[in-house]
mmCIF file of C-alpha atoms in Angstrom:
data_model
loop_
_atom_site.group_PDB
_atom_site.id
_atom_site.type_symbol
_atom_site.label_atom_id
_atom_site.label_comp_id
_atom_site.label_asym_id
_atom_site.label_seq_id
_atom_site.Cartn_x
_atom_site.Cartn_y
_atom_site.Cartn_z
ATOM 1 C CA MET K 8 0.072 -0.137 0.137
ATOM 2 C CA MET K 9 1.199 3.441 -1.208
ATOM 3 C CA ARG K 10 1.081 6.225 1.770
ATOM 4 C CA LEU K 11 0.696 9.351 0.729
ATOM 5 C CA LYS K 12 2.488 11.861 3.101
ATOM 6 C CA ARG K 13 0.782 14.995 3.908
ATOM 7 C CA ARG K 14 2.446 18.528 3.285
ATOM 8 C CA THR K 15 2.291 21.413 5.460
ATOM 9 C CA PHE K 16 2.202 24.511 3.600
ATOM 10 C CA THR K 17 3.560 27.799 5.570
ATOM 11 C CA PHE K 18 2.670 30.999 3.854
ATOM 12 C CA THR K 19 5.594 33.680 4.355
ATOM 13 C CA GLN K 20 4.965 37.283 4.864
ATOM 14 C CA THR K 21 5.340 37.571 0.908
ATOM 15 C CA GLY K 22 3.149 35.036 0.158
ATOM 16 C CA LEU K 23 0.133 36.158 1.907
ATOM 17 C CA ALA K 24 1.070 39.986 0.331
ATOM 18 C CA LEU K 25 0.777 38.187 -3.185
ATOM 19 C CA LEU K 26 -2.629 36.531 -2.506
ATOM 20 C CA GLY K 27 -3.951 39.797 -1.328
ATOM 21 C CA LEU K 28 -2.784 41.542 -4.300
ATOM 22 C CA ALA K 29 -4.399 39.258 -6.299
ATOM 23 C CA GLY K 30 -7.427 39.175 -4.626
ATOM 24 C CA ILE K 31 -7.476 42.740 -5.235
ATOM 25 C CA ALA K 32 -6.804 42.441 -8.789
ATOM 26 C CA TYR K 33 -9.542 40.330 -9.343
ATOM 27 C CA THR K 34 -12.509 42.570 -6.792
ATOM 28 C CA ALA K 35 -11.405 45.468 -8.508
ATOM 29 C CA PRO K 36 -13.388 45.287 -11.970
ATOM 30 C CA LEU K 37 -15.895 43.765 -10.034
ATOM 31 C CA MET K 38 -16.511 46.283 -7.447
ATOM 32 C CA ALA K 39 -16.049 49.093 -10.639
ATOM 33 C CA GLN K 40 -18.753 47.022 -12.021
ATOM 34 C CA THR K 41 -21.523 47.355 -9.176
ATOM 35 C CA ASN K 42 -20.660 50.564 -8.278
ATOM 36 C CA TYR K 43 -21.166 51.597 -11.968
ATOM 37 C CA PRO K 44 -21.382 54.177 -12.906
ATOM 38 C CA SER K 45 -19.040 55.970 -10.529
ATOM 39 C CA ARG K 46 -17.779 59.016 -13.033
ATOM 40 C CA PRO K 47 -19.595 60.880 -15.179
ATOM 41 C CA VAL K 48 -21.449 58.988 -18.633
ATOM 42 C CA THR K 49 -20.642 60.072 -21.989
ATOM 43 C CA ILE K 50 -23.462 60.285 -24.516
ATOM 44 C CA VAL K 51 -21.889 60.392 -28.431
ATOM 45 C CA VAL K 52 -24.048 61.660 -30.633
ATOM 46 C CA PRO K 53 -23.165 61.727 -34.189
ATOM 47 C CA HIS K 54 -25.092 64.549 -35.617
ATOM 48 C CA PRO K 55 -25.149 68.341 -35.303
ATOM 49 C CA ALA K 56 -27.351 69.530 -32.074
ATOM 50 C CA GLY K 57 -30.771 70.873 -33.091
ATOM 51 C CA GLY K 58 -32.076 67.837 -34.866
ATOM 52 C CA SER K 59 -34.124 65.122 -34.318
ATOM 53 C CA VAL K 60 -31.184 63.012 -33.040
ATOM 54 C CA ASP K 61 -30.120 65.097 -30.615
ATOM 55 C CA GLY K 62 -33.838 65.655 -29.206
ATOM 56 C CA VAL K 63 -34.186 62.066 -28.887
ATOM 57 C CA ALA K 64 -30.806 61.847 -27.122
ATOM 58 C CA ARG K 65 -30.906 64.803 -24.735
ATOM 59 C CA ILE K 66 -34.129 64.295 -23.498
ATOM 60 C CA PHE K 67 -32.827 60.541 -22.644
ATOM 61 C CA ALA K 68 -29.655 61.998 -21.085
ATOM 62 C CA GLU K 69 -31.862 64.110 -18.765
ATOM 63 C CA LYS K 70 -33.727 61.129 -17.503
ATOM 64 C CA LEU K 71 -30.577 58.673 -16.994
ATOM 65 C CA ARG K 72 -29.053 61.101 -15.136
ATOM 66 C CA GLU K 73 -31.880 60.932 -12.750
ATOM 67 C CA GLU K 74 -31.899 57.284 -12.672
ATOM 68 C CA LEU K 75 -28.038 56.157 -12.370
ATOM 69 C CA LYS K 76 -27.928 59.587 -10.350
ATOM 70 C CA GLU K 77 -24.785 60.379 -11.942
ATOM 71 C CA SER K 78 -23.496 63.447 -14.764
ATOM 72 C CA VAL K 79 -24.763 62.428 -18.251
ATOM 73 C CA VAL K 80 -23.112 64.589 -20.672
ATOM 74 C CA VAL K 81 -23.979 64.505 -24.813
ATOM 75 C CA ASP K 82 -21.153 65.160 -26.699
ATOM 76 C CA ASN K 83 -22.233 65.974 -30.358
ATOM 77 C CA ARG K 84 -19.901 64.554 -32.920
ATOM 78 C CA PRO K 85 -21.262 64.765 -36.385
ATOM 79 C CA GLY K 86 -19.789 64.143 -39.780
ATOM 80 C CA ALA K 87 -19.590 61.498 -42.096
ATOM 81 C CA SER K 88 -23.193 60.320 -41.702
ATOM 82 C CA GLY K 89 -22.808 59.561 -38.639
ATOM 83 C CA MET K 90 -19.663 57.620 -39.101
ATOM 84 C CA ILE K 91 -17.210 59.708 -37.519
ATOM 85 C CA GLY K 92 -19.075 59.441 -33.855
ATOM 86 C CA ALA K 93 -19.924 55.642 -34.380
ATOM 87 C CA ASP K 94 -16.311 55.259 -34.990
ATOM 88 C CA THR K 95 -15.363 57.197 -32.113
ATOM 89 C CA VAL K 96 -17.674 54.984 -29.528
ATOM 90 C CA ALA K 97 -16.307 51.573 -31.424
ATOM 91 C CA ARG K 98 -12.661 52.275 -29.879
ATOM 92 C CA ALA K 99 -13.962 53.596 -26.783
ATOM 93 C CA ALA K 100 -13.567 51.656 -23.731
ATOM 94 C CA PRO K 101 -16.277 49.211 -23.101
ATOM 95 C CA ASP K 102 -16.987 50.366 -19.794
ATOM 96 C CA GLY K 103 -20.364 51.831 -19.630
ATOM 97 C CA TYR K 104 -18.972 55.327 -19.743
ATOM 98 C CA THR K 105 -19.090 55.907 -23.534
ATOM 99 C CA LEU K 106 -22.534 55.313 -24.657
ATOM 100 C CA TYR K 107 -24.193 56.008 -28.263
ATOM 101 C CA VAL K 108 -27.371 57.281 -29.678
ATOM 102 C CA ASN K 109 -28.435 57.627 -33.017
ATOM 103 C CA ALA K 110 -30.957 57.049 -35.285
ATOM 104 C CA SER K 111 -31.511 54.176 -38.567
ATOM 105 C CA ILE K 112 -28.818 55.108 -40.031
ATOM 106 C CA HIS K 113 -26.780 53.365 -38.446
ATOM 107 C CA SER K 114 -27.671 50.272 -39.726
ATOM 108 C CA ILE K 115 -28.035 51.657 -43.249
ATOM 109 C CA ASN K 116 -24.719 53.305 -43.274
ATOM 110 C CA PRO K 117 -22.981 49.828 -43.912
ATOM 111 C CA LEU K 118 -24.936 48.696 -46.365
ATOM 112 C CA LEU K 119 -23.581 51.473 -48.626
ATOM 113 C CA TYR K 120 -20.225 52.405 -47.520
ATOM 114 C CA LYS K 121 -19.130 48.837 -47.576
ATOM 115 C CA LYS K 122 -15.583 49.740 -49.093
ATOM 116 C CA SER K 123 -15.119 52.845 -46.638
ATOM 117 C CA ILE K 124 -16.571 51.902 -43.452
ATOM 118 C CA LYS K 125 -14.015 51.878 -40.694
ATOM 119 C CA PHE K 126 -15.952 49.792 -37.976
ATOM 120 C CA ASP K 127 -18.421 46.781 -37.917
ATOM 121 C CA ALA K 128 -22.027 48.163 -37.147
ATOM 122 C CA VAL K 129 -23.172 45.098 -35.367
ATOM 123 C CA LYS K 130 -20.194 43.463 -34.056
ATOM 124 C CA ASP K 131 -18.126 46.341 -32.568
ATOM 125 C CA PHE K 132 -21.577 47.541 -30.864
ATOM 126 C CA THR K 133 -23.664 45.982 -27.912
ATOM 127 C CA ALA K 134 -27.055 47.052 -28.745
ATOM 128 C CA ILE K 135 -28.599 48.186 -25.266
ATOM 129 C CA SER K 136 -32.155 49.542 -26.379
ATOM 130 C CA GLN K 137 -34.415 50.788 -29.080
ATOM 131 C CA LEU K 138 -35.589 54.097 -27.451
ATOM 132 C CA ALA K 139 -38.296 55.649 -30.048
ATOM 133 C CA GLN K 140 -39.432 55.929 -33.419
ATOM 134 C CA GLY K 141 -41.647 58.295 -35.220
ATOM 135 C CA ALA K 142 -43.340 58.516 -38.671
ATOM 136 C CA LEU K 143 -41.683 61.418 -41.438
ATOM 137 C CA ILE K 144 -43.366 64.773 -42.473
ATOM 138 C CA PHE K 145 -43.690 64.809 -46.596
ATOM 139 C CA SER K 146 -43.623 67.992 -46.608
ATOM 140 C CA VAL K 147 -42.865 70.682 -49.918
ATOM 141 C CA ASN K 148 -41.908 74.556 -50.417
ATOM 142 C CA LEU K 149 -45.336 76.443 -51.057
ATOM 143 C CA LYS K 150 -44.475 77.553 -54.562
ATOM 144 C CA VAL K 151 -45.149 73.818 -55.757
ATOM 145 C CA PRO K 152 -48.755 73.789 -56.996
ATOM 146 C CA ALA K 153 -49.517 70.258 -55.487
ATOM 147 C CA SER K 154 -51.900 70.091 -52.504
ATOM 148 C CA THR K 155 -51.392 65.552 -52.404
ATOM 149 C CA VAL K 156 -48.906 63.056 -53.161
ATOM 150 C CA GLN K 157 -50.529 62.369 -56.618
ATOM 151 C CA GLU K 158 -50.566 65.857 -57.731
ATOM 152 C CA LEU K 159 -46.864 66.169 -57.546
ATOM 153 C CA ILE K 160 -46.446 62.884 -58.977
ATOM 154 C CA LYS K 161 -48.425 64.429 -62.171
ATOM 155 C CA GLU K 162 -46.200 67.537 -61.878
ATOM 156 C CA ILE K 163 -43.142 65.923 -61.645
ATOM 157 C CA LYS K 164 -44.076 63.873 -64.633
ATOM 158 C CA ALA K 165 -45.074 66.845 -66.671
ATOM 159 C CA SER K 166 -41.909 68.934 -65.729
ATOM 160 C CA PRO K 167 -38.971 67.097 -64.347
ATOM 161 C CA LYS K 168 -36.180 68.876 -64.581
ATOM 162 C CA ALA K 169 -38.058 71.657 -62.051
ATOM 163 C CA TYR K 170 -38.114 69.338 -59.085
ATOM 164 C CA SER K 171 -35.789 68.008 -56.775
ATOM 165 C CA PHE K 172 -35.687 66.296 -53.058
ATOM 166 C CA GLY K 173 -33.280 67.120 -50.073
ATOM 167 C CA SER K 174 -31.994 64.767 -47.553
ATOM 168 C CA THR K 175 -30.545 65.357 -44.041
ATOM 169 C CA GLY K 176 -27.952 62.806 -44.682
ATOM 170 C CA PHE K 177 -26.557 60.370 -46.883
ATOM 171 C CA GLY K 178 -28.303 56.906 -46.169
ATOM 172 C CA ALA K 179 -30.765 58.554 -43.425
ATOM 173 C CA ALA K 180 -34.038 57.721 -43.101
ATOM 174 C CA GLY K 181 -35.294 60.408 -45.347
ATOM 175 C CA HIS K 182 -33.183 59.753 -48.065
ATOM 176 C CA LEU K 183 -34.210 56.343 -48.062
ATOM 177 C CA GLY K 184 -37.949 57.260 -48.104
ATOM 178 C CA THR K 185 -37.151 59.519 -50.458
ATOM 179 C CA ALA K 186 -35.386 56.998 -52.980
ATOM 180 C CA GLN K 187 -38.360 54.220 -52.278
ATOM 181 C CA PHE K 188 -41.280 57.409 -53.123
ATOM 182 C CA LEU K 189 -39.270 57.815 -56.548
ATOM 183 C CA HIS K 190 -39.395 54.035 -57.059
ATOM 184 C CA GLU K 191 -43.146 53.313 -56.041
ATOM 185 C CA ALA K 192 -44.337 56.337 -57.786
ATOM 186 C CA GLY K 193 -42.743 55.471 -61.025
ATOM 187 C CA LEU K 194 -40.446 58.804 -61.238
ATOM 188 C CA SER K 195 -36.967 56.911 -60.664
ATOM 189 C CA SER K 196 -36.584 57.168 -64.476
ATOM 190 C CA LEU K 197 -36.608 60.700 -64.769
ATOM 191 C CA GLN K 198 -33.088 61.118 -62.144
ATOM 192 C CA ILE K 199 -35.275 63.858 -59.981
ATOM 193 C CA PRO K 200 -32.002 65.270 -58.379
ATOM 194 C CA VAL K 201 -31.841 64.458 -54.571
ATOM 195 C CA VAL K 202 -29.397 66.835 -52.741
ATOM 196 C CA LEU K 203 -27.714 66.366 -49.565
ATOM 197 C CA TYR K 204 -27.419 68.138 -46.563
ATOM 198 C CA LYS K 205 -25.188 68.054 -43.560
ATOM 199 C CA GLY K 206 -28.597 67.612 -41.190
ATOM 200 C CA ALA K 207 -31.991 68.730 -40.877
ATOM 201 C CA ALA K 208 -31.492 72.665 -40.106
ATOM 202 C CA PRO K 209 -30.060 73.635 -43.773
ATOM 203 C CA ALA K 210 -32.062 71.265 -45.451
ATOM 204 C CA LEU K 211 -35.018 72.656 -44.081
ATOM 205 C CA GLN K 212 -33.854 76.032 -44.397
ATOM 206 C CA ASP K 213 -33.336 75.641 -48.293
ATOM 207 C CA LEU K 214 -36.752 73.672 -48.405
ATOM 208 C CA ILE K 215 -38.275 76.796 -47.355
ATOM 209 C CA GLY K 216 -36.261 79.071 -49.969
ATOM 210 C CA GLY K 217 -37.192 76.980 -52.432
ATOM 211 C CA GLN K 218 -33.862 75.447 -53.127
ATOM 212 C CA ILE K 219 -35.167 72.074 -52.814
ATOM 213 C CA SER K 220 -38.648 70.868 -53.637
ATOM 214 C CA ALA K 221 -39.532 68.537 -51.206
ATOM 215 C CA LEU K 222 -38.297 66.767 -48.062
ATOM 216 C CA MET K 223 -39.239 63.661 -46.009
ATOM 217 C CA ASP K 224 -38.270 64.414 -42.029
ATOM 218 C CA PRO K 225 -38.815 63.682 -39.307
ATOM 219 C CA MET K 226 -41.437 65.720 -37.592
ATOM 220 C CA LEU K 227 -39.349 66.725 -34.762
ATOM 221 C CA SER K 228 -37.823 69.116 -37.119
ATOM 222 C CA SER K 229 -40.321 69.422 -39.554
ATOM 223 C CA LEU K 230 -43.720 69.708 -37.390
ATOM 224 C CA PRO K 231 -42.658 73.634 -35.915
ATOM 225 C CA LEU K 232 -42.712 74.729 -39.786
ATOM 226 C CA VAL K 233 -45.203 73.118 -40.914
ATOM 227 C CA LYS K 234 -47.551 73.903 -37.930
ATOM 228 C CA THR K 235 -46.559 77.754 -38.747
ATOM 229 C CA GLY K 236 -47.556 77.641 -42.239
ATOM 230 C CA LYS K 237 -43.766 77.801 -43.822
ATOM 231 C CA LEU K 238 -44.322 74.460 -45.593
ATOM 232 C CA ARG K 239 -47.041 72.347 -46.856
ATOM 233 C CA ALA K 240 -47.230 68.778 -45.570
ATOM 234 C CA LEU K 241 -48.639 66.171 -48.561
ATOM 235 C CA ALA K 242 -48.386 63.029 -46.431
ATOM 236 C CA VAL K 243 -46.725 61.266 -42.997
ATOM 237 C CA THR K 244 -45.410 57.950 -43.411
ATOM 238 C CA GLY K 245 -46.421 55.847 -40.977
ATOM 239 C CA ARG K 246 -49.458 53.511 -40.841
ATOM 240 C CA GLU K 247 -51.698 55.438 -39.182
ATOM 241 C CA ARG K 248 -52.453 59.476 -39.754
ATOM 242 C CA SER K 249 -50.263 61.896 -36.893
ATOM 243 C CA PRO K 250 -52.735 62.719 -34.318
ATOM 244 C CA LEU K 251 -50.502 66.052 -34.691
ATOM 245 C CA LEU K 252 -51.408 66.266 -38.348
ATOM 246 C CA PRO K 253 -54.733 64.517 -38.316
ATOM 247 C CA ASP K 254 -55.842 66.103 -41.524
ATOM 248 C CA VAL K 255 -52.826 64.874 -43.419
ATOM 249 C CA PRO K 256 -53.126 61.541 -44.970
ATOM 250 C CA THR K 257 -51.021 58.820 -44.719
ATOM 251 C CA MET K 258 -48.637 57.496 -47.839
ATOM 252 C CA ARG K 259 -50.876 54.617 -48.013
ATOM 253 C CA GLU K 260 -53.948 56.967 -47.907
ATOM 254 C CA SER K 261 -52.217 58.933 -51.133
ATOM 255 C CA HIS K 262 -52.253 55.604 -53.213
ATOM 256 C CA LEU K 263 -48.479 54.540 -52.712
ATOM 257 C CA GLY K 264 -49.324 51.008 -52.013
ATOM 258 C CA ASP K 265 -47.731 49.692 -48.631
ATOM 259 C CA PHE K 266 -45.532 52.413 -48.298
ATOM 260 C CA GLU K 267 -44.279 52.941 -44.250
ATOM 261 C CA PHE K 268 -41.519 54.489 -42.940
ATOM 262 C CA TYR K 269 -40.207 55.524 -39.698
ATOM 263 C CA SER K 270 -37.011 56.817 -38.280
ATOM 264 C CA TRP K 271 -36.002 55.131 -35.355
ATOM 265 C CA TYR K 272 -33.776 55.638 -32.839
ATOM 266 C CA GLY K 273 -31.438 53.721 -30.331
ATOM 267 C CA LEU K 274 -28.926 53.236 -27.821
ATOM 268 C CA TRP K 275 -25.384 51.348 -27.744
ATOM 269 C CA ALA K 276 -22.403 50.967 -26.042
ATOM 270 C CA PRO K 277 -18.662 49.486 -27.472
ATOM 271 C CA ALA K 278 -18.671 45.702 -27.688
ATOM 272 C CA ASN K 279 -18.208 43.553 -25.035
ATOM 273 C CA ILE K 280 -19.547 46.103 -21.981
ATOM 274 C CA PRO K 281 -19.928 43.682 -18.222
ATOM 275 C CA GLU K 282 -22.826 42.442 -18.454
ATOM 276 C CA PRO K 283 -24.095 43.934 -15.492
ATOM 277 C CA VAL K 284 -23.530 47.365 -16.677
ATOM 278 C CA ARG K 285 -25.545 46.584 -19.299
ATOM 279 C CA MET K 286 -28.361 45.319 -17.508
ATOM 280 C CA LYS K 287 -28.229 48.444 -15.265
ATOM 281 C CA LEU K 288 -28.351 50.078 -18.435
ATOM 282 C CA GLU K 289 -31.128 47.907 -20.276
ATOM 283 C CA ALA K 290 -33.230 48.594 -16.640
ATOM 284 C CA ALA K 291 -32.756 52.484 -17.100
ATOM 285 C CA ALA K 292 -33.722 52.744 -20.751
ATOM 286 C CA ALA K 293 -37.019 50.432 -19.830
ATOM 287 C CA LYS K 294 -38.425 52.538 -17.003
ATOM 288 C CA ILE K 295 -37.595 55.611 -18.509
ATOM 289 C CA MET K 296 -39.178 55.088 -22.281
ATOM 290 C CA GLN K 297 -42.105 53.242 -20.445
ATOM 291 C CA SER K 298 -42.961 56.609 -18.145
ATOM 292 C CA ALA K 299 -46.181 58.376 -18.734
ATOM 293 C CA ASP K 300 -43.938 62.014 -18.742
ATOM 294 C CA MET K 301 -41.700 60.422 -21.630
ATOM 295 C CA LYS K 302 -44.507 59.156 -23.409
ATOM 296 C CA LYS K 303 -46.071 62.947 -23.372
ATOM 297 C CA TYR K 304 -42.570 64.528 -24.358
ATOM 298 C CA LEU K 305 -42.275 62.194 -27.553
ATOM 299 C CA ASN K 306 -45.762 62.057 -28.810
ATOM 300 C CA GLU K 307 -46.070 66.213 -28.433
ATOM 301 C CA ARG K 308 -42.742 66.048 -31.119
ATOM 302 C CA GLY K 309 -44.019 63.493 -33.258
ATOM 303 C CA PHE K 310 -42.368 60.037 -31.714
ATOM 304 C CA ASP K 311 -43.888 57.332 -29.642
ATOM 305 C CA PRO K 312 -41.827 55.293 -27.402
ATOM 306 C CA ALA K 313 -40.305 52.121 -28.843
ATOM 307 C CA TYR K 314 -38.547 49.998 -25.981
ATOM 308 C CA LYS K 315 -36.753 46.807 -26.905
ATOM 309 C CA ASN K 316 -34.672 45.222 -24.672
ATOM 310 C CA SER K 317 -31.243 44.393 -25.795
ATOM 311 C CA SER K 318 -32.076 41.055 -27.500
ATOM 312 C CA ASP K 319 -35.083 42.190 -29.132
ATOM 313 C CA PHE K 320 -33.276 45.312 -30.210
ATOM 314 C CA ALA K 321 -30.773 43.380 -31.862
ATOM 315 C CA LYS K 322 -32.921 40.843 -33.414
ATOM 316 C CA TYR K 323 -35.410 44.211 -35.127
ATOM 317 C CA ILE K 324 -31.899 46.022 -36.131
ATOM 318 C CA GLY K 325 -31.359 42.642 -38.418
ATOM 319 C CA VAL K 326 -34.792 42.577 -39.689
ATOM 320 C CA GLU K 327 -34.613 46.259 -40.752
ATOM 321 C CA MET K 328 -31.197 45.985 -42.107
ATOM 322 C CA THR K 329 -32.609 43.280 -44.479
ATOM 323 C CA ARG K 330 -35.320 45.521 -45.536
ATOM 324 C CA TYR K 331 -32.953 48.489 -46.073
ATOM 325 C CA GLN K 332 -30.695 46.423 -48.310
ATOM 326 C CA ALA K 333 -34.135 45.611 -50.861
ATOM 327 C CA ILE K 334 -34.874 49.407 -50.811
ATOM 328 C CA ILE K 335 -31.344 50.238 -51.832
ATOM 329 C CA ASP K 336 -31.018 47.528 -54.179
ATOM 330 C CA LYS K 337 -34.613 48.442 -56.031
ATOM 331 C CA ALA K 338 -34.058 51.948 -56.086
ATOM 332 C CA ASN K 339 -30.021 51.540 -57.093
ATOM 333 C CA ILE K 340 -29.009 53.780 -54.094
ATOM 334 C CA THR K 341 -24.877 53.881 -54.869
ATOM 335 C CA ILE K 342 -22.048 55.991 -53.957
ATOM 336 C CA ASP K 343 -20.638 58.291 -56.528
#
């Protein structure tokens, strides 16, 4: 029979110290996650201040500040259809202190800029929550004689060189919505110009001034101009009429088939953030977006809360990217 000798280990003072350091090294990240946040959180918005994305981000940041009991700062980093700000977030530390609010353009960019985009819009980000969505207003300059969508189509077919459309950014919801409209209305072959702008403010200014004829744009930025009579709304792109514009028909009612288009807004973080941090942010977003005061705030500006948790939001992004690709292919949208 083999006899096993019991060995007795004696820890020296140095050994105990090393063991203690190892324990600290192991528990420090856990404590950091448990105590999150312990310093200000930054939300990167990859568009100029004053637009629809900025509007949603700022009210969300205000409410998130109340939930997290910590300062939440909005950092506008516009440029390159939102890709400059997105790239900043993709390269940020995955600790929950750099977040990202953007619209559906985040999921459209990789379909258009396949050769030049510097990040993976899915793999380099953690989808935290969908926040809101809103139909677009299809409005025209007051000098345009059409008062309905079908009248506009007739006018464009009669004098195609007299008309142009605007877009608040290449690949933005309004850009794809316009492309879908031109295709569905049988106007694609007429080569109607679509002028690209860096944000809603300059596009709306030119629409009022008559430099462009028509624009699809989220309600937050266009609605006040329609209400004050500076623009004429021909239709809204949602499934149903907006209570803010009850007399304006939908695109479906305007005989555009199943035309339905929304700009949606979401919250992301860099990929691989700690699970406790993701769960805390997801829970905060759920509470904020399902609150009565947030619903009231958004509804007054043409949006609806559209909360989806992290898993459902990630699935939704996949479905939307497939839909956007189909629109891009049909409308033959390419980068010159």
